[in-house]
Amino acid sequence: MTTLVSRRTLLKGGLAVGAGLAVGFPVVRAARGVARAESPGVFAPNQWLRIDRDGVVTIVNSVPEMGQGSLTTTPMIIADELDVVLDQVRVEQAPANPGLYKNPVTGNQSYGGSRGVRDHLAMWRKAAAAAREMLMQAAASEWAVPVESVETEPGAVVHRPTGRRLLYGQLVDRAQALPVPQDPKLKTPDKFRYIGKHVHRRDTPEKITGRGIYGVDVRLPGMLVASIERCPVLGGKVKSFDGTAAKRVRGVKHVVQVSNGIAVVADGFWSALQGRKALQVTWDEGPTAQVSSAMIAREYEAAAKQPGQVARNDGDAERVLAAGGRVHEAVYQVPFLEHACMEPMNATAQVTPEACVIWAPTQNPGGTQATAARLTGLPPEKVTVHTTLLGGGFGRRGEVDFITDAVETAKAVGAPVKVMWTREDDITHGFYRPATYNSFRAALDANGMPAAWRTRMVGPGILIQKGRVKAGEVDPAAVEAVRNMPYDVPNLRIEWTNKDFGIPIGFWRSVGASQNGFIIESFIDELAHLAGRDPYEYRRALLGKSPRHKAVLELAATKASWGAPLPPGRGRGIAVVFSYGSYAATVAEVSVAADGAVRVHRLVAAIDPGLAVNPDQVKAQMEGGVVYALTATFYGRITIDRGRVQQSNFNDYPMSRINEMPVVDVHILDSGEAPGGLGEPGVPTVAPAVCNAIYVVTGKRIRTLPIDREELKRV
Amino acid sequence: MISLTVNGKRHQIDVQPEMPLLWVIRETLGLTGTKYACGMALCGACTVHLDGAPVRACVTPASAAAGKRVTTIEGLSDKGDHPVQRAWTEVDVPQCGYCQPGQIMSAAALLTSTPSPTDADIDGAMSGNICRCGTYQRIRAAIHRAAALGKGGAR
């Protein structure tokens, strides 16, 4: 019987997990997860930090590092409030243990929705402040002085009147014996050393040398590598298979059936792929084999002719629209999209009768643990999850399908197995951003302002498909950024119809807002032009009840010199969207060539995230959101033919590249409000700002994404 | 048996000659810095140097590298202090970081052939490397910075 590989063995083997130990900024990827130090000589007032007698501070980061900078931001916040030198702290990635590490807002140990800082900031600050207060109390009692007379400087408690000083490491034993204060005093923002300052990312050294360990890089003694042949039809199952020829392929060790297909298990990925080619599988294609994009589009269009469920109803839009006057109609459509994380899906598992260990690039350690517990029959505490670096997440890695792959395959073959997806597997078996159809109808009053507005949305609901919202209700993810659109319209009606054809759907960077920002901000732009008003001033006039939208819109417009002359052939477009706790506005500068090719020259973005913990990384997230959104604006489209995804790799599902990158200027509005998210809010404004600029340049209104260059050709 | 020199070290490797160099590097030699992302030379994540020139290891048969010098991200510099790596650090280029070894290998090759690249040179040399996090603006800035560092100037 195989025995579980211990963490010690891994480290000795020079392996992956924990390889960061050797580098300047130690990033240890497996925490012990102590709630309160059992071991003597360690001060651990809570699960987030501990200090040993040598003064070594260890901070536990519960948020997976998927590019957003959590390995930097989390320790910044805790080190600041604890008052220690950031460069000297060690960082551990939290294990799966929802009891200790769950997000206090969502109640689960899964990370999406740009929730890293905004949901944890208050809790982390309090945890660190409690520790600092205990260290101060320990020093005060050591010196027999009132605690009010001591203070801290990085890594030490000092008593200024007498010049005495004790390092945190010297106070460990005394502090450990003290009760944890429930209501510690937090630093005032003027005392912050790190929060709000430009701090370089701590994970850069491992990411520029190839030392950083992603899921695909995990290597274990005796590990096999598997590739899974999946039904080309989404949701299809294996009917029968013949693995004889596959098993004859050099390096192939096992061919086993798992939930998601047939796993070819080999001594390496290349051998597994060769084995896969030799497989013979008969599929039960299931009902999705009847579904194609053209059929979905027809069904959506038909559904939009009927009233939907009411998601919002102010005044009486139908009555005002029926009265006629200046009524304007438009239809907006967006396609399915795949996340295309650079690191294809993968996970590594080892399963024995007693325990299960998983190494995975997951946004969802809690769900990973629960999934493995369900599949193995083990209690969750017998399932250890090591969260590696993630080569992109964008919502795709909150799913657990690739965890199922690894656990089932490893269990079947009795050896540690890494299941790796090809790019083709990744594109053809995703959880797609929903395709939707949206019809708009608005009536303008005598001043050209919208007197009534109706939006009918048709598409599937992510939360309903995943069973998190009851069928029959309005799916909040489907209507976000529409139901709460900020413009002051007296008669406003939003309807939604759930049309789900069984295509797996999921959370795609900024989710509903990613597409709804486009439809709302394009349609309001249409109304502005119809009214003969400046699109920026028109929005401003309608944002009286939404001061944060207005402020961020004004900042973007000012920084983009809205209204100032541009070189011939260029035009500007603007958009503003609230999502994931933050307000974002973008001004795009665009030109369109005679052949219809669009060039985005410059994007000026403004963001009000409440609090910018690391301003340079706020900018990085906005820059990244721009590129993610530009890909969707110009290229992104997943189509379905008889249940099969027709795209497969970057040739037919292209990505924006450096030669198309506009100059991006990001401006942060420090509103001092509660912290908002940053991973997602950079996305929703980009497509509408670009398309609104295209309208200014060409007079053509883009109502379907991705942009069809043929439509913009000038003959 | 194929004879390969990777990061200055000679190896005799028993693999099928058509097996892509990427899997030899990652799985046979255990150098996991070079990444797989498309398998079709479409994204550049697997970029390594073959006798100094950038190639996509995912479509380069192991046999094509026989007798040649292969340099991977692990061999670009001893201490992670190649001018490109220093510039990447200064500018805080990486986000998720997965594509960055490929980006860095492409950038290092560009600077070898073109020590003072223009923006057009950068577009030409780097548009084969996809970054899904969207770090392109910083990559461009960092390449210009690395060009300055490479000349020993602009500290």
mmCIF file of N, CA and C in Angstrom, chain A residues 66-67 198 200-201 204 207-210 212-214 216-217 219 225 250 268-270 338-340 342-344 390-392 394 420-424 616-617 619-621 623-624 627-628 631 649-651 655-659 661-664, chain B residues 14-16 18-20 23 26-30 32-33 35-40 42-43 45 73-74 80 85-86 88-92 94-101 104 122-123 126-134 136-140:
data_model
loop_
_atom_site.group_PDB
_atom_site.id
_atom_site.type_symbol
_atom_site.label_atom_id
_atom_site.label_comp_id
_atom_site.label_asym_id
_atom_site.label_seq_id
_atom_site.Cartn_x
_atom_site.Cartn_y
_atom_site.Cartn_z
ATOM 1 N N MET A 66 -3.937 34.337 -7.333
ATOM 2 C CA MET A 66 -4.272 34.069 -8.731
ATOM 3 C C MET A 66 -3.845 35.214 -9.627
ATOM 4 N N GLY A 67 -2.970 36.075 -9.092
ATOM 5 C CA GLY A 67 -2.502 37.197 -9.884
ATOM 6 C C GLY A 67 -2.890 38.535 -9.279
ATOM 7 N N HIS A 198 2.803 52.252 -2.006
ATOM 8 C CA HIS A 198 3.250 51.372 -3.082
ATOM 9 C C HIS A 198 4.206 50.325 -2.502
ATOM 10 N N HIS A 200 6.085 46.709 -3.405
ATOM 11 C CA HIS A 200 6.386 45.756 -4.477
ATOM 12 C C HIS A 200 5.830 44.382 -4.122
ATOM 13 N N ARG A 201 5.416 43.665 -5.152
ATOM 14 C CA ARG A 201 4.853 42.336 -4.931
ATOM 15 C C ARG A 201 5.911 41.398 -4.366
ATOM 16 N N THR A 204 7.085 38.282 -6.876
ATOM 17 C CA THR A 204 7.784 38.474 -8.151
ATOM 18 C C THR A 204 9.036 37.601 -8.281
ATOM 19 N N LYS A 207 8.271 34.267 -9.483
ATOM 20 C CA LYS A 207 7.565 34.246 -10.762
ATOM 21 C C LYS A 207 8.442 34.641 -11.949
ATOM 22 N N ILE A 208 9.593 35.225 -11.698
ATOM 23 C CA ILE A 208 10.470 35.591 -12.816
ATOM 24 C C ILE A 208 11.647 34.628 -12.964
ATOM 25 N N THR A 209 11.711 33.644 -12.098
ATOM 26 C CA THR A 209 12.822 32.692 -12.158
ATOM 27 C C THR A 209 12.349 31.277 -12.488
ATOM 28 N N GLY A 210 11.036 31.100 -12.557
ATOM 29 C CA GLY A 210 10.510 29.755 -12.812
ATOM 30 C C GLY A 210 10.409 28.911 -11.561
ATOM 31 N N GLY A 212 8.399 29.490 -8.939
ATOM 32 C CA GLY A 212 7.032 29.451 -8.414
ATOM 33 C C GLY A 212 6.334 28.167 -8.829
ATOM 34 N N ILE A 213 5.592 27.584 -7.922
ATOM 35 C CA ILE A 213 4.972 26.299 -8.200
ATOM 36 C C ILE A 213 3.472 26.469 -8.412
ATOM 37 N N TYR A 214 3.069 26.204 -9.641
ATOM 38 C CA TYR A 214 1.651 26.181 -10.012
ATOM 39 C C TYR A 214 1.169 24.740 -9.925
ATOM 40 N N VAL A 216 0.308 22.670 -12.213
ATOM 41 C CA VAL A 216 0.929 21.781 -13.200
ATOM 42 C C VAL A 216 2.362 21.404 -12.838
ATOM 43 N N ASP A 217 2.962 22.150 -11.911
ATOM 44 C CA ASP A 217 4.373 21.919 -11.585
ATOM 45 C C ASP A 217 4.570 20.949 -10.423
ATOM 46 N N ARG A 219 5.191 17.824 -8.397
ATOM 47 C CA ARG A 219 5.816 16.533 -8.704
ATOM 48 C C ARG A 219 5.981 15.775 -7.403
ATOM 49 N N VAL A 225 0.860 10.733 -14.431
ATOM 50 C CA VAL A 225 0.205 11.889 -15.056
ATOM 51 C C VAL A 225 -0.922 11.376 -15.945
ATOM 52 N N ARG A 250 3.501 3.315 -25.386
ATOM 53 C CA ARG A 250 4.648 3.412 -24.489
ATOM 54 C C ARG A 250 4.386 4.414 -23.362
ATOM 55 N N GLY A 268 4.003 10.143 -18.022
ATOM 56 C CA GLY A 268 4.170 11.567 -18.314
ATOM 57 C C GLY A 268 3.019 12.047 -19.176
ATOM 58 N N PHE A 269 2.925 13.372 -19.328
ATOM 59 C CA PHE A 269 1.770 13.943 -20.041
ATOM 60 C C PHE A 269 1.779 13.557 -21.513
ATOM 61 N N TRP A 270 2.949 13.560 -22.122
ATOM 62 C CA TRP A 270 3.047 13.231 -23.547
ATOM 63 C C TRP A 270 2.564 11.809 -23.812
ATOM 64 N N GLU A 338 -15.346 31.722 -22.729
ATOM 65 C CA GLU A 338 -14.579 30.817 -21.868
ATOM 66 C C GLU A 338 -13.505 31.644 -21.168
ATOM 67 N N HIS A 339 -13.077 31.196 -19.999
ATOM 68 C CA HIS A 339 -12.130 31.998 -19.205
ATOM 69 C C HIS A 339 -10.729 32.011 -19.810
ATOM 70 N N ALA A 340 -10.294 30.850 -20.331
ATOM 71 C CA ALA A 340 -8.954 30.712 -20.898
ATOM 72 C C ALA A 340 -7.853 31.162 -19.944
ATOM 73 N N MET A 342 -4.336 30.971 -18.402
ATOM 74 C CA MET A 342 -3.129 30.503 -19.094
ATOM 75 C C MET A 342 -2.726 29.105 -18.632
ATOM 76 N N GLU A 343 -2.890 28.823 -17.368
ATOM 77 C CA GLU A 343 -2.609 27.466 -16.891
ATOM 78 C C GLU A 343 -3.873 26.630 -17.073
ATOM 79 N N PRO A 344 -3.813 25.627 -17.963
ATOM 80 C CA PRO A 344 -5.010 24.799 -18.127
ATOM 81 C C PRO A 344 -5.387 24.125 -16.804
ATOM 82 N N LEU A 390 -1.908 29.946 -8.710
ATOM 83 C CA LEU A 390 -2.881 29.748 -9.781
ATOM 84 C C LEU A 390 -2.411 30.489 -11.026
ATOM 85 N N GLY A 391 -2.358 29.770 -12.144
ATOM 86 C CA GLY A 391 -2.036 30.433 -13.407
ATOM 87 C C GLY A 391 -3.302 31.034 -14.000
ATOM 88 N N GLY A 392 -3.826 32.032 -13.328
ATOM 89 C CA GLY A 392 -5.108 32.630 -13.690
ATOM 90 C C GLY A 392 -6.251 31.933 -12.995
ATOM 91 N N PHE A 394 -10.000 33.889 -12.608
ATOM 92 C CA PHE A 394 -11.077 34.570 -13.351
ATOM 93 C C PHE A 394 -12.449 33.955 -13.097
ATOM 94 N N MET A 420 -3.923 16.514 -15.921
ATOM 95 C CA MET A 420 -3.713 17.770 -16.644
ATOM 96 C C MET A 420 -4.645 17.851 -17.831
ATOM 97 N N TRP A 421 -5.226 19.015 -18.024
ATOM 98 C CA TRP A 421 -6.070 19.264 -19.187
ATOM 99 C C TRP A 421 -5.217 19.847 -20.303
ATOM 100 N N THR A 422 -5.602 19.539 -21.536
ATOM 101 C CA THR A 422 -5.005 20.247 -22.669
ATOM 102 C C THR A 422 -5.721 21.589 -22.820
ATOM 103 N N ARG A 423 -5.173 22.462 -23.639
ATOM 104 C CA ARG A 423 -5.895 23.711 -23.934
ATOM 105 C C ARG A 423 -7.239 23.396 -24.575
ATOM 106 N N GLU A 424 -7.264 22.369 -25.416
ATOM 107 C CA GLU A 424 -8.511 22.015 -26.089
ATOM 108 C C GLU A 424 -9.558 21.543 -25.068
ATOM 109 N N ASP A 616 -0.381 50.708 -6.504
ATOM 110 C CA ASP A 616 0.198 50.250 -7.767
ATOM 111 C C ASP A 616 -0.474 48.960 -8.238
ATOM 112 N N GLN A 617 -0.854 48.123 -7.294
ATOM 113 C CA GLN A 617 -1.541 46.881 -7.677
ATOM 114 C C GLN A 617 -3.016 47.124 -8.003
ATOM 115 N N LYS A 619 -3.807 49.662 -9.764
ATOM 116 C CA LYS A 619 -3.623 49.998 -11.179
ATOM 117 C C LYS A 619 -3.392 48.734 -12.007
ATOM 118 N N ALA A 620 -2.599 47.817 -11.473
ATOM 119 C CA ALA A 620 -2.321 46.576 -12.213
ATOM 120 C C ALA A 620 -3.608 45.804 -12.479
ATOM 121 N N GLN A 621 -4.482 45.743 -11.485
ATOM 122 C CA GLN A 621 -5.747 45.030 -11.686
ATOM 123 C C GLN A 621 -6.622 45.725 -12.722
ATOM 124 N N GLU A 623 -5.477 47.617 -15.225
ATOM 125 C CA GLU A 623 -4.827 47.372 -16.526
ATOM 126 C C GLU A 623 -5.197 45.976 -17.037
ATOM 127 N N GLY A 624 -5.169 45.027 -16.116
ATOM 128 C CA GLY A 624 -5.488 43.653 -16.494
ATOM 129 C C GLY A 624 -6.944 43.496 -16.899
ATOM 130 N N VAL A 627 -7.477 44.510 -20.503
ATOM 131 C CA VAL A 627 -7.073 43.546 -21.534
ATOM 132 C C VAL A 627 -8.064 42.383 -21.602
ATOM 133 N N TYR A 628 -8.510 41.941 -20.443
ATOM 134 C CA TYR A 628 -9.499 40.858 -20.415
ATOM 135 C C TYR A 628 -10.760 41.291 -21.166
ATOM 136 N N THR A 631 -10.294 41.622 -25.070
ATOM 137 C CA THR A 631 -10.409 40.318 -25.738
ATOM 138 C C THR A 631 -11.874 39.972 -25.982
ATOM 139 N N ASN A 649 -8.733 26.339 -29.303
ATOM 140 C CA ASN A 649 -7.407 26.790 -28.878
ATOM 141 C C ASN A 649 -7.297 28.272 -29.255
ATOM 142 N N PHE A 650 -6.114 28.855 -29.077
ATOM 143 C CA PHE A 650 -5.971 30.298 -29.294
ATOM 144 C C PHE A 650 -6.003 30.687 -30.779
ATOM 145 N N ASN A 651 -6.034 29.683 -31.672
ATOM 146 C CA ASN A 651 -6.194 30.021 -33.093
ATOM 147 C C ASN A 651 -7.632 30.411 -33.416
ATOM 148 N N MET A 655 -6.884 35.785 -28.371
ATOM 149 C CA MET A 655 -6.683 36.670 -27.224
ATOM 150 C C MET A 655 -6.049 37.975 -27.696
ATOM 151 N N SER A 656 -6.331 39.062 -26.998
ATOM 152 C CA SER A 656 -5.624 40.316 -27.259
ATOM 153 C C SER A 656 -4.137 40.123 -26.978
ATOM 154 N N ARG A 657 -3.331 40.771 -27.788
ATOM 155 C CA ARG A 657 -1.885 40.635 -27.648
ATOM 156 C C ARG A 657 -1.243 42.002 -27.473
ATOM 157 N N ILE A 658 0.055 42.007 -27.233
ATOM 158 C CA ILE A 658 0.727 43.247 -26.834
ATOM 159 C C ILE A 658 0.639 44.308 -27.939
ATOM 160 N N ASN A 659 0.612 43.876 -29.214
ATOM 161 C CA ASN A 659 0.580 44.852 -30.308
ATOM 162 C C ASN A 659 -0.744 45.601 -30.387
ATOM 163 N N MET A 661 -2.306 46.539 -27.499
ATOM 164 C CA MET A 661 -2.488 47.119 -26.172
ATOM 165 C C MET A 661 -2.518 48.636 -26.242
ATOM 166 N N PRO A 662 -3.618 49.248 -25.825
ATOM 167 C CA PRO A 662 -3.625 50.713 -25.764
ATOM 168 C C PRO A 662 -2.823 51.195 -24.558
ATOM 169 N N VAL A 663 -2.519 52.465 -24.556
ATOM 170 C CA VAL A 663 -1.990 53.076 -23.335
ATOM 171 C C VAL A 663 -3.136 53.120 -22.326
ATOM 172 N N VAL A 664 -2.883 52.662 -21.129
ATOM 173 C CA VAL A 664 -3.919 52.683 -20.089
ATOM 174 C C VAL A 664 -3.455 53.577 -18.943
ATOM 175 N N ASP B 14 16.551 9.246 -22.782
ATOM 176 C CA ASP B 14 15.909 8.168 -23.523
ATOM 177 C C ASP B 14 14.425 8.494 -23.679
ATOM 178 N N VAL B 15 14.108 9.228 -24.735
ATOM 179 C CA VAL B 15 12.698 9.534 -25.016
ATOM 180 C C VAL B 15 12.432 9.326 -26.502
ATOM 181 N N GLN B 16 11.154 9.280 -26.828
ATOM 182 C CA GLN B 16 10.818 9.199 -28.248
ATOM 183 C C GLN B 16 11.269 10.505 -28.914
ATOM 184 N N GLU B 18 10.172 12.227 -31.254
ATOM 185 C CA GLU B 18 9.156 13.221 -31.620
ATOM 186 C C GLU B 18 8.526 13.892 -30.399
ATOM 187 N N MET B 19 8.874 13.417 -29.207
ATOM 188 C CA MET B 19 8.321 14.037 -27.998
ATOM 189 C C MET B 19 8.786 15.486 -27.934
ATOM 190 N N PRO B 20 7.843 16.406 -27.714
ATOM 191 C CA PRO B 20 8.251 17.813 -27.694
ATOM 192 C C PRO B 20 9.260 18.115 -26.579
ATOM 193 N N TRP B 23 8.228 18.699 -22.857
ATOM 194 C CA TRP B 23 7.995 17.635 -21.864
ATOM 195 C C TRP B 23 9.307 17.034 -21.385
ATOM 196 N N ARG B 26 10.290 19.710 -18.786
ATOM 197 C CA ARG B 26 9.445 19.757 -17.595
ATOM 198 C C ARG B 26 9.408 18.438 -16.830
ATOM 199 N N GLU B 27 9.250 17.335 -17.561
ATOM 200 C CA GLU B 27 8.999 16.068 -16.876
ATOM 201 C C GLU B 27 10.247 15.215 -16.741
ATOM 202 N N THR B 28 11.063 15.127 -17.795
ATOM 203 C CA THR B 28 12.263 14.286 -17.707
ATOM 204 C C THR B 28 13.319 14.982 -16.848
ATOM 205 N N LEU B 29 13.517 16.284 -17.079
ATOM 206 C CA LEU B 29 14.559 17.004 -16.345
ATOM 207 C C LEU B 29 14.032 17.727 -15.108
ATOM 208 N N GLY B 30 12.713 17.841 -14.987
ATOM 209 C CA GLY B 30 12.145 18.457 -13.786
ATOM 210 C C GLY B 30 12.294 19.966 -13.719
ATOM 211 N N THR B 32 10.498 22.953 -14.199
ATOM 212 C CA THR B 32 9.087 23.267 -14.418
ATOM 213 C C THR B 32 8.814 24.753 -14.674
ATOM 214 N N GLY B 33 9.870 25.553 -14.762
ATOM 215 C CA GLY B 33 9.658 26.972 -15.048
ATOM 216 C C GLY B 33 9.086 27.222 -16.427
ATOM 217 N N LYS B 35 6.511 26.696 -19.248
ATOM 218 C CA LYS B 35 5.112 26.316 -19.059
ATOM 219 C C LYS B 35 4.444 25.787 -20.316
ATOM 220 N N TYR B 36 3.467 24.921 -20.078
ATOM 221 C CA TYR B 36 2.555 24.464 -21.129
ATOM 222 C C TYR B 36 1.293 25.320 -21.067
ATOM 223 N N ALA B 37 0.827 25.802 -22.222
ATOM 224 C CA ALA B 37 -0.474 26.478 -22.212
ATOM 225 C C ALA B 37 -1.296 26.235 -23.465
ATOM 226 N N CYS B 38 -0.668 25.917 -24.619
ATOM 227 C CA CYS B 38 -1.506 25.696 -25.818
ATOM 228 C C CYS B 38 -1.076 24.463 -26.607
ATOM 229 N N GLY B 39 0.208 24.134 -26.592
ATOM 230 C CA GLY B 39 0.681 22.959 -27.330
ATOM 231 C C GLY B 39 0.762 23.143 -28.830
ATOM 232 N N MET B 40 0.531 24.378 -29.316
ATOM 233 C CA MET B 40 0.495 24.620 -30.763
ATOM 234 C C MET B 40 1.283 25.862 -31.171
ATOM 235 N N LEU B 42 1.052 28.821 -30.103
ATOM 236 C CA LEU B 42 0.135 29.952 -30.256
ATOM 237 C C LEU B 42 0.257 30.982 -29.145
ATOM 238 N N CYS B 43 0.935 30.627 -28.032
ATOM 239 C CA CYS B 43 0.876 31.531 -26.878
ATOM 240 C C CYS B 43 2.228 31.893 -26.282
ATOM 241 N N ALA B 45 4.083 30.533 -23.955
ATOM 242 C CA ALA B 45 4.379 30.235 -22.547
ATOM 243 C C ALA B 45 5.567 29.286 -22.394
ATOM 244 N N ILE B 73 14.238 29.256 -18.456
ATOM 245 C CA ILE B 73 14.165 30.369 -17.497
ATOM 246 C C ILE B 73 15.093 30.118 -16.297
ATOM 247 N N GLU B 74 15.237 28.854 -15.919
ATOM 248 C CA GLU B 74 16.100 28.541 -14.771
ATOM 249 C C GLU B 74 17.568 28.839 -15.088
ATOM 250 N N GLY B 80 18.702 35.207 -10.789
ATOM 251 C CA GLY B 80 17.480 35.933 -11.164
ATOM 252 C C GLY B 80 17.742 37.397 -11.415
ATOM 253 N N GLN B 85 15.010 40.358 -15.888
ATOM 254 C CA GLN B 85 14.410 39.991 -14.599
ATOM 255 C C GLN B 85 14.445 41.156 -13.615
ATOM 256 N N ARG B 86 15.537 41.920 -13.641
ATOM 257 C CA ARG B 86 15.602 43.092 -12.748
ATOM 258 C C ARG B 86 14.535 44.109 -13.133
ATOM 259 N N TRP B 88 11.744 43.479 -14.706
ATOM 260 C CA TRP B 88 10.425 42.900 -14.369
ATOM 261 C C TRP B 88 10.094 43.159 -12.890
ATOM 262 N N THR B 89 11.124 43.077 -12.045
ATOM 263 C CA THR B 89 10.917 43.306 -10.615
ATOM 264 C C THR B 89 10.624 44.778 -10.335
ATOM 265 N N GLU B 90 11.403 45.646 -10.956
ATOM 266 C CA GLU B 90 11.213 47.084 -10.721
ATOM 267 C C GLU B 90 9.819 47.529 -11.112
ATOM 268 N N VAL B 91 9.333 47.001 -12.237
ATOM 269 C CA VAL B 91 8.059 47.453 -12.787
ATOM 270 C C VAL B 91 6.873 46.655 -12.205
ATOM 271 N N ASP B 92 7.184 45.608 -11.429
ATOM 272 C CA ASP B 92 6.125 44.725 -10.916
ATOM 273 C C ASP B 92 5.267 44.194 -12.058
ATOM 274 N N PRO B 94 4.696 40.827 -13.160
ATOM 275 C CA PRO B 94 3.833 39.633 -13.095
ATOM 276 C C PRO B 94 2.572 39.846 -12.269
ATOM 277 N N GLN B 95 1.502 39.228 -12.739
ATOM 278 C CA GLN B 95 0.317 39.075 -11.887
ATOM 279 C C GLN B 95 0.248 37.595 -11.518
ATOM 280 N N CYS B 96 -0.508 36.784 -12.261
ATOM 281 C CA CYS B 96 -0.485 35.356 -11.923
ATOM 282 C C CYS B 96 0.883 34.769 -12.201
ATOM 283 N N GLY B 97 1.577 35.308 -13.213
ATOM 284 C CA GLY B 97 2.969 34.933 -13.443
ATOM 285 C C GLY B 97 3.183 33.738 -14.348
ATOM 286 N N TYR B 98 2.104 33.050 -14.701
ATOM 287 C CA TYR B 98 2.254 31.787 -15.423
ATOM 288 C C TYR B 98 2.935 31.968 -16.773
ATOM 289 N N CYS B 99 2.602 33.041 -17.481
ATOM 290 C CA CYS B 99 3.182 33.265 -18.814
ATOM 291 C C CYS B 99 4.540 33.932 -18.745
ATOM 292 N N GLN B 100 4.930 34.404 -17.555
ATOM 293 C CA GLN B 100 6.091 35.289 -17.478
ATOM 294 C C GLN B 100 7.425 34.630 -17.847
ATOM 295 N N PRO B 101 7.671 33.361 -17.489
ATOM 296 C CA PRO B 101 8.926 32.769 -17.979
ATOM 297 C C PRO B 101 9.041 32.854 -19.507
ATOM 298 N N ILE B 104 9.638 36.491 -20.489
ATOM 299 C CA ILE B 104 11.007 36.909 -20.162
ATOM 300 C C ILE B 104 12.004 36.316 -21.157
ATOM 301 N N ILE B 122 9.227 45.736 -30.126
ATOM 302 C CA ILE B 122 8.627 44.981 -29.014
ATOM 303 C C ILE B 122 7.358 44.282 -29.486
ATOM 304 N N ASP B 123 6.528 45.004 -30.223
ATOM 305 C CA ASP B 123 5.316 44.364 -30.770
ATOM 306 C C ASP B 123 5.693 43.151 -31.612
ATOM 307 N N MET B 126 7.178 40.293 -29.278
ATOM 308 C CA MET B 126 6.411 39.844 -28.112
ATOM 309 C C MET B 126 4.957 39.479 -28.419
ATOM 310 N N SER B 127 4.505 39.703 -29.643
ATOM 311 C CA SER B 127 3.083 39.461 -29.889
ATOM 312 C C SER B 127 2.764 37.974 -29.999
ATOM 313 N N GLY B 128 3.788 37.130 -29.954
ATOM 314 C CA GLY B 128 3.531 35.693 -29.890
ATOM 315 C C GLY B 128 3.321 35.182 -28.474
ATOM 316 N N ASN B 129 3.463 36.075 -27.498
ATOM 317 C CA ASN B 129 3.316 35.674 -26.093
ATOM 318 C C ASN B 129 2.024 36.245 -25.527
ATOM 319 N N ILE B 130 1.109 35.358 -25.172
ATOM 320 C CA ILE B 130 -0.164 35.804 -24.595
ATOM 321 C C ILE B 130 -0.025 35.942 -23.079
ATOM 322 N N CYS B 131 -0.602 37.020 -22.552
ATOM 323 C CA CYS B 131 -0.748 37.168 -21.101
ATOM 324 C C CYS B 131 -2.222 37.414 -20.830
ATOM 325 N N ARG B 132 -2.834 36.499 -20.141
ATOM 326 C CA ARG B 132 -4.284 36.622 -19.908
ATOM 327 C C ARG B 132 -4.571 37.606 -18.763
ATOM 328 N N CYS B 133 -3.590 37.834 -17.898
ATOM 329 C CA CYS B 133 -3.777 38.841 -16.845
ATOM 330 C C CYS B 133 -3.672 40.251 -17.409
ATOM 331 N N GLY B 134 -3.116 40.376 -18.610
ATOM 332 C CA GLY B 134 -3.055 41.688 -19.235
ATOM 333 C C GLY B 134 -1.920 42.569 -18.751
ATOM 334 N N TYR B 136 0.600 43.548 -20.457
ATOM 335 C CA TYR B 136 1.335 44.024 -21.632
ATOM 336 C C TYR B 136 1.954 45.413 -21.447
ATOM 337 N N GLN B 137 1.200 46.322 -20.842
ATOM 338 C CA GLN B 137 1.731 47.678 -20.695
ATOM 339 C C GLN B 137 3.011 47.663 -19.850
ATOM 340 N N ARG B 138 3.004 46.849 -18.816
ATOM 341 C CA ARG B 138 4.187 46.767 -17.951
ATOM 342 C C ARG B 138 5.312 45.996 -18.634
ATOM 343 N N ILE B 139 4.965 45.010 -19.446
ATOM 344 C CA ILE B 139 6.000 44.289 -20.191
ATOM 345 C C ILE B 139 6.742 45.272 -21.095
ATOM 346 N N ARG B 140 5.970 46.106 -21.778
ATOM 347 C CA ARG B 140 6.592 47.088 -22.676
ATOM 348 C C ARG B 140 7.522 48.025 -21.883
#
